Amino acid sequence: MILADKIADLRKKNGWSQEELANQLGVSRQAVSKWESASSIPDLDKIVKMSLIFGVSTDYLLKDSLEAGRESEEVMEYNTAELEMDGKAIQMISMESANVYLELLRQISSKIALGVSLCILSPIMLIGLTGGSDQKEGMILSAEASVGIGMTILLLMVAVAAAIFIIYGRKIEAYDFLEKEPIELTYGVKGLVEKEKLGYEAAHSRKLVLGIVLCILSAVPIMVLAVSDKNGMLTIVGVNLCLILVSVGVYLLVSTGIVYGGFQRLLEEGDYTRNQKIENKRNDVINKIYWCSVTAIYLGWSFTTMEWEKTWIVWPVAGVFYGAVVGISSVIRKH
């Protein structure tokens, strides 16, 4: 149990209302209500006072994993801004900071995901107009006009996506240290984050499954429509449908990944363990060189051939090879 649950449980076991407990502690009923809903944390002096009133130790109240009857009488001081570990200052994350961070991720996750989807969808008009103009018959726009309009729309969508990345990326950059530096959570925070993460697990799994399924099925429209295609138009429709399905799937994956990643950063799990953070620091230079090169290859190939319906394959291929590049660099460093 986390601190909030323990306060509520002990209060009920003693048969007290929130107001009765508040009177004994010299606080308002609203304060007790906030403690029990985990929207705020009592000061250390109130923790000590509650330990006396409830007849438990401060360790039992403060340590999420400690069971009643197995606690010591040690009072842990967590009000400092940072502590020392292995000679390095480790930043402390308070309940308020953790709540603000998680709420910010919930707000921006859909925006960042939209930006990624816009990048995927950006060539749709270009593919449709240029593909249609090649058929000549019944087309109002010339091939040159089709390319011009299609490229304009593509660049506008990419520009909007870039603006989204910059605006919302700056909002979250103050928390970049969570990906790179070791952290410590103040008392009660770990339990709260784990509780919220557990509550989000089902939604995260649904979005992951649906997103992956949509990306896999995205090739179906191309295969189905290409079979009966006589003039090339159905293939163009299939390519655009493919991009739409991929964009929706990626939207789900990115949006849920951002939120779930927030839980992992605070708990230092998954890709954000302390050992992994050290490894990520070593790979920073490789990351920059690799993805800048991939972007240059994608844009160079796309603008040279104007085959945007094919060049998008660069990104999944680059993602697969990235793991190999990082793995090889790690092996080289160890030797």
PDB file of N, CA, C and O in Angstrom, residues 1-3 6 59-67 187-192 194:
ATOM      1  N   MET A   1       0.839  -1.201   0.000  1.00  0.00           N
ATOM      2  CA  MET A   1       0.000   0.000   0.000  1.00  0.00           C
ATOM      3  C   MET A   1       0.872   1.249   0.000  1.00  0.00           C
ATOM      4  O   MET A   1       1.958   1.261   0.552  1.00  0.00           O
ATOM      5  N   ILE A   2       0.352   2.319  -0.588  1.00  0.00           N
ATOM      6  CA  ILE A   2       1.041   3.590  -0.559  1.00  0.00           C
ATOM      7  C   ILE A   2       0.564   4.375   0.664  1.00  0.00           C
ATOM      8  O   ILE A   2      -0.391   3.998   1.339  1.00  0.00           O
ATOM      9  N   LEU A   3       1.222   5.493   0.946  1.00  0.00           N
ATOM     10  CA  LEU A   3       0.906   6.290   2.123  1.00  0.00           C
ATOM     11  C   LEU A   3      -0.571   6.667   2.176  1.00  0.00           C
ATOM     12  O   LEU A   3      -1.212   6.573   3.235  1.00  0.00           O
ATOM     13  N   LYS A   6      -2.646   3.791   3.324  1.00  0.00           N
ATOM     14  CA  LYS A   6      -2.395   3.448   4.723  1.00  0.00           C
ATOM     15  C   LYS A   6      -3.126   4.400   5.669  1.00  0.00           C
ATOM     16  O   LYS A   6      -3.665   3.976   6.693  1.00  0.00           O
ATOM     17  N   ASP A  59       8.280   4.291   9.656  1.00  0.00           N
ATOM     18  CA  ASP A  59       8.719   3.441   8.544  1.00  0.00           C
ATOM     19  C   ASP A  59       7.526   2.801   7.848  1.00  0.00           C
ATOM     20  O   ASP A  59       7.473   2.708   6.620  1.00  0.00           O
ATOM     21  N   TYR A  60       6.576   2.317   8.651  1.00  0.00           N
ATOM     22  CA  TYR A  60       5.404   1.669   8.062  1.00  0.00           C
ATOM     23  C   TYR A  60       4.622   2.650   7.185  1.00  0.00           C
ATOM     24  O   TYR A  60       4.151   2.299   6.105  1.00  0.00           O
ATOM     25  N   LEU A  61       4.500   3.898   7.633  1.00  0.00           N
ATOM     26  CA  LEU A  61       3.758   4.897   6.860  1.00  0.00           C
ATOM     27  C   LEU A  61       4.507   5.320   5.600  1.00  0.00           C
ATOM     28  O   LEU A  61       3.900   5.516   4.547  1.00  0.00           O
ATOM     29  N   LEU A  62       5.840   5.422   5.715  1.00  0.00           N
ATOM     30  CA  LEU A  62       6.617   5.987   4.612  1.00  0.00           C
ATOM     31  C   LEU A  62       7.031   4.970   3.561  1.00  0.00           C
ATOM     32  O   LEU A  62       7.103   5.290   2.377  1.00  0.00           O
ATOM     33  N   LYS A  63       7.304   3.741   3.980  1.00  0.00           N
ATOM     34  CA  LYS A  63       7.809   2.750   3.033  1.00  0.00           C
ATOM     35  C   LYS A  63       6.667   1.964   2.420  1.00  0.00           C
ATOM     36  O   LYS A  63       5.929   1.284   3.109  1.00  0.00           O
ATOM     37  N   ASP A  64       6.555   2.063   1.088  1.00  0.00           N
ATOM     38  CA  ASP A  64       5.423   1.450   0.384  1.00  0.00           C
ATOM     39  C   ASP A  64       5.368  -0.058   0.560  1.00  0.00           C
ATOM     40  O   ASP A  64       4.302  -0.653   0.624  1.00  0.00           O
ATOM     41  N   SER A  65       6.521  -0.716   0.631  1.00  0.00           N
ATOM     42  CA  SER A  65       6.557  -2.183   0.642  1.00  0.00           C
ATOM     43  C   SER A  65       6.538  -2.774   2.044  1.00  0.00           C
ATOM     44  O   SER A  65       6.490  -3.984   2.207  1.00  0.00           O
ATOM     45  N   LEU A  66       6.576  -1.929   3.073  1.00  0.00           N
ATOM     46  CA  LEU A  66       6.692  -2.436   4.442  1.00  0.00           C
ATOM     47  C   LEU A  66       5.335  -2.826   4.996  1.00  0.00           C
ATOM     48  O   LEU A  66       4.364  -2.099   4.870  1.00  0.00           O
ATOM     49  N   GLU A  67       5.258  -3.993   5.619  1.00  0.00           N
ATOM     50  CA  GLU A  67       4.028  -4.474   6.225  1.00  0.00           C
ATOM     51  C   GLU A  67       3.963  -4.059   7.691  1.00  0.00           C
ATOM     52  O   GLU A  67       4.984  -3.911   8.356  1.00  0.00           O
ATOM     53  N   TYR A 187       9.127  10.030  -0.421  1.00  0.00           N
ATOM     54  CA  TYR A 187       8.252   9.016   0.149  1.00  0.00           C
ATOM     55  C   TYR A 187       6.826   9.117  -0.403  1.00  0.00           C
ATOM     56  O   TYR A 187       6.293  10.181  -0.582  1.00  0.00           O
ATOM     57  N   GLY A 188       6.279   7.968  -0.710  1.00  0.00           N
ATOM     58  CA  GLY A 188       4.921   7.888  -1.232  1.00  0.00           C
ATOM     59  C   GLY A 188       4.797   7.998  -2.729  1.00  0.00           C
ATOM     60  O   GLY A 188       3.802   7.572  -3.307  1.00  0.00           O
ATOM     61  N   VAL A 189       5.819   8.562  -3.379  1.00  0.00           N
ATOM     62  CA  VAL A 189       5.723   8.820  -4.818  1.00  0.00           C
ATOM     63  C   VAL A 189       5.789   7.526  -5.623  1.00  0.00           C
ATOM     64  O   VAL A 189       5.028   7.326  -6.564  1.00  0.00           O
ATOM     65  N   LYS A 190       6.701   6.630  -5.251  1.00  0.00           N
ATOM     66  CA  LYS A 190       6.843   5.378  -6.003  1.00  0.00           C
ATOM     67  C   LYS A 190       5.542   4.585  -5.999  1.00  0.00           C
ATOM     68  O   LYS A 190       5.099   4.084  -7.041  1.00  0.00           O
ATOM     69  N   GLY A 191       4.919   4.488  -4.827  1.00  0.00           N
ATOM     70  CA  GLY A 191       3.657   3.750  -4.742  1.00  0.00           C
ATOM     71  C   GLY A 191       2.574   4.372  -5.598  1.00  0.00           C
ATOM     72  O   GLY A 191       1.798   3.670  -6.253  1.00  0.00           O
ATOM     73  N   LEU A 192       2.503   5.708  -5.599  1.00  0.00           N
ATOM     74  CA  LEU A 192       1.496   6.398  -6.402  1.00  0.00           C
ATOM     75  C   LEU A 192       1.713   6.158  -7.888  1.00  0.00           C
ATOM     76  O   LEU A 192       0.769   5.861  -8.634  1.00  0.00           O
ATOM     77  N   GLU A 194       3.353   3.694  -9.329  1.00  0.00           N
ATOM     78  CA  GLU A 194       3.080   2.286  -9.640  1.00  0.00           C
ATOM     79  C   GLU A 194       1.580   2.026  -9.726  1.00  0.00           C
ATOM     80  O   GLU A 194       1.120   1.256 -10.577  1.00  0.00           O
TER      81      GLU A 194
END
